[in-house]
C-alpha cells in the first residue's frame, strides 16, 4: 500500500547529480545575464522619469543618491533571484540524498501572477506544497491524481514527477 506524503530518503544517483549540475550551469548563466541587464538599467535609472512626476530622479537629487535609492530595489531583486535560482541548486548538489514521496494533486491554477507561461500544481504534502510547470503539461496531472515525486534533499529541486 502506498502511504501518501510519507517521505523516504534515497541516495542521489549519478543521473540526478548530472541533472542538478546542468540546472546549476543554466541558473548561473541566467543570473549573469540578469546581473548585466540590471546593472545597465540601474546605471541609467536616475535619468528615467519617475512614476509620480514627469521629472527624472537626477533633477531631484544627485546621481549617487539616486543610485543608492534605486539599488534597494535592484540589488534586493538580484539577491532574491540568486537565492531562488543558484543557491538552492547548490544546496541540492551538496546533499547526497533525495526525498521520494507520493502526493495527491489538490488544485491546479492556470497562469498565476508572474508565471504566465506556467501553471501551479498544489499538492497535499506540507513540505512541497506547490510547484510550477509549463502549460503544455497542464492536462498530464489531473486534480485528485496520485503523483510520484523525487525531490532533492535540500534546495527543493524537483528531480522527477509522474503519475502513479
mmCIF file of C-alpha atoms in Angstrom, residues 3-85:
data_model
loop_
_atom_site.group_PDB
_atom_site.id
_atom_site.type_symbol
_atom_site.label_atom_id
_atom_site.label_comp_id
_atom_site.label_asym_id
_atom_site.label_seq_id
_atom_site.Cartn_x
_atom_site.Cartn_y
_atom_site.Cartn_z
ATOM 1 C CA UNK A 3 1.429 5.887 2.016
ATOM 2 C CA UNK A 4 0.620 9.396 0.893
ATOM 3 C CA UNK A 5 3.011 12.219 1.872
ATOM 4 C CA UNK A 6 5.368 9.874 3.733
ATOM 5 C CA UNK A 7 8.957 10.764 2.905
ATOM 6 C CA UNK A 8 11.569 8.186 2.055
ATOM 7 C CA UNK A 9 15.217 9.096 1.663
ATOM 8 C CA UNK A 10 17.256 7.526 -1.108
ATOM 9 C CA UNK A 11 20.778 8.269 -2.331
ATOM 10 C CA UNK A 12 21.195 10.581 -5.316
ATOM 11 C CA UNK A 13 22.014 8.711 -8.484
ATOM 12 C CA UNK A 14 24.644 9.829 -10.992
ATOM 13 C CA UNK A 15 21.832 10.828 -13.356
ATOM 14 C CA UNK A 16 20.283 13.036 -10.653
ATOM 15 C CA UNK A 17 23.613 14.728 -9.960
ATOM 16 C CA UNK A 18 24.145 15.324 -13.677
ATOM 17 C CA UNK A 19 20.654 16.840 -13.912
ATOM 18 C CA UNK A 20 21.369 19.158 -10.973
ATOM 19 C CA UNK A 21 24.763 20.158 -12.403
ATOM 20 C CA UNK A 22 23.196 21.160 -15.728
ATOM 21 C CA UNK A 23 20.485 23.062 -13.855
ATOM 22 C CA UNK A 24 23.212 24.865 -11.872
ATOM 23 C CA UNK A 25 25.043 25.864 -15.057
ATOM 24 C CA UNK A 26 21.797 27.146 -16.572
ATOM 25 C CA UNK A 27 20.959 29.055 -13.396
ATOM 26 C CA UNK A 28 24.394 30.667 -13.324
ATOM 27 C CA UNK A 29 24.072 31.739 -16.963
ATOM 28 C CA UNK A 30 20.630 33.192 -16.291
ATOM 29 C CA UNK A 31 21.908 35.015 -13.216
ATOM 30 C CA UNK A 32 24.866 36.508 -15.107
ATOM 31 C CA UNK A 33 22.553 37.732 -17.851
ATOM 32 C CA UNK A 34 20.160 39.234 -15.301
ATOM 33 C CA UNK A 35 23.080 40.843 -13.487
ATOM 34 C CA UNK A 36 24.342 42.553 -16.650
ATOM 35 C CA UNK A 37 20.848 43.739 -17.606
ATOM 36 C CA UNK A 38 20.080 45.009 -14.115
ATOM 37 C CA UNK A 39 23.389 46.849 -13.781
ATOM 38 C CA UNK A 40 22.769 48.628 -17.089
ATOM 39 C CA UNK A 41 19.232 49.575 -16.049
ATOM 40 C CA UNK A 42 20.462 50.555 -12.570
ATOM 41 C CA UNK A 43 23.078 52.904 -14.013
ATOM 42 C CA UNK A 44 20.596 54.670 -16.313
ATOM 43 C CA UNK A 45 17.635 54.581 -13.882
ATOM 44 C CA UNK A 46 18.326 58.054 -12.384
ATOM 45 C CA UNK A 47 17.801 59.520 -15.855
ATOM 46 C CA UNK A 48 14.424 57.793 -16.328
ATOM 47 C CA UNK A 49 11.230 59.578 -15.381
ATOM 48 C CA UNK A 50 9.654 58.554 -12.082
ATOM 49 C CA UNK A 51 6.088 57.286 -11.837
ATOM 50 C CA UNK A 52 4.659 60.141 -9.784
ATOM 51 C CA UNK A 53 6.355 63.099 -11.511
ATOM 52 C CA UNK A 54 7.408 63.862 -15.028
ATOM 53 C CA UNK A 55 10.919 64.773 -13.895
ATOM 54 C CA UNK A 56 13.734 62.209 -13.768
ATOM 55 C CA UNK A 57 15.359 61.431 -10.420
ATOM 56 C CA UNK A 58 18.576 63.156 -11.476
ATOM 57 C CA UNK A 59 16.687 66.501 -11.481
ATOM 58 C CA UNK A 60 15.561 65.981 -7.894
ATOM 59 C CA UNK A 61 18.775 64.622 -6.315
ATOM 60 C CA UNK A 62 22.412 63.853 -7.040
ATOM 61 C CA UNK A 63 23.401 60.876 -9.184
ATOM 62 C CA UNK A 64 24.994 58.857 -6.308
ATOM 63 C CA UNK A 65 21.935 59.380 -4.104
ATOM 64 C CA UNK A 66 19.606 58.338 -6.929
ATOM 65 C CA UNK A 67 21.710 55.195 -7.472
ATOM 66 C CA UNK A 68 21.575 54.443 -3.759
ATOM 67 C CA UNK A 69 17.785 54.681 -3.736
ATOM 68 C CA UNK A 70 17.425 52.539 -6.850
ATOM 69 C CA UNK A 71 19.916 49.963 -5.526
ATOM 70 C CA UNK A 72 17.464 48.964 -2.792
ATOM 71 C CA UNK A 73 15.107 47.625 -5.430
ATOM 72 C CA UNK A 74 17.599 46.284 -7.960
ATOM 73 C CA UNK A 75 20.003 44.518 -5.640
ATOM 74 C CA UNK A 76 17.158 43.247 -3.476
ATOM 75 C CA UNK A 77 15.674 41.541 -6.505
ATOM 76 C CA UNK A 78 19.047 40.180 -7.611
ATOM 77 C CA UNK A 79 19.637 38.739 -4.137
ATOM 78 C CA UNK A 80 16.249 37.049 -4.192
ATOM 79 C CA UNK A 81 16.860 35.716 -7.721
ATOM 80 C CA UNK A 82 20.283 34.385 -6.695
ATOM 81 C CA UNK A 83 18.780 32.630 -3.666
ATOM 82 C CA UNK A 84 15.927 31.066 -5.643
ATOM 83 C CA UNK A 85 17.942 30.226 -8.736
#
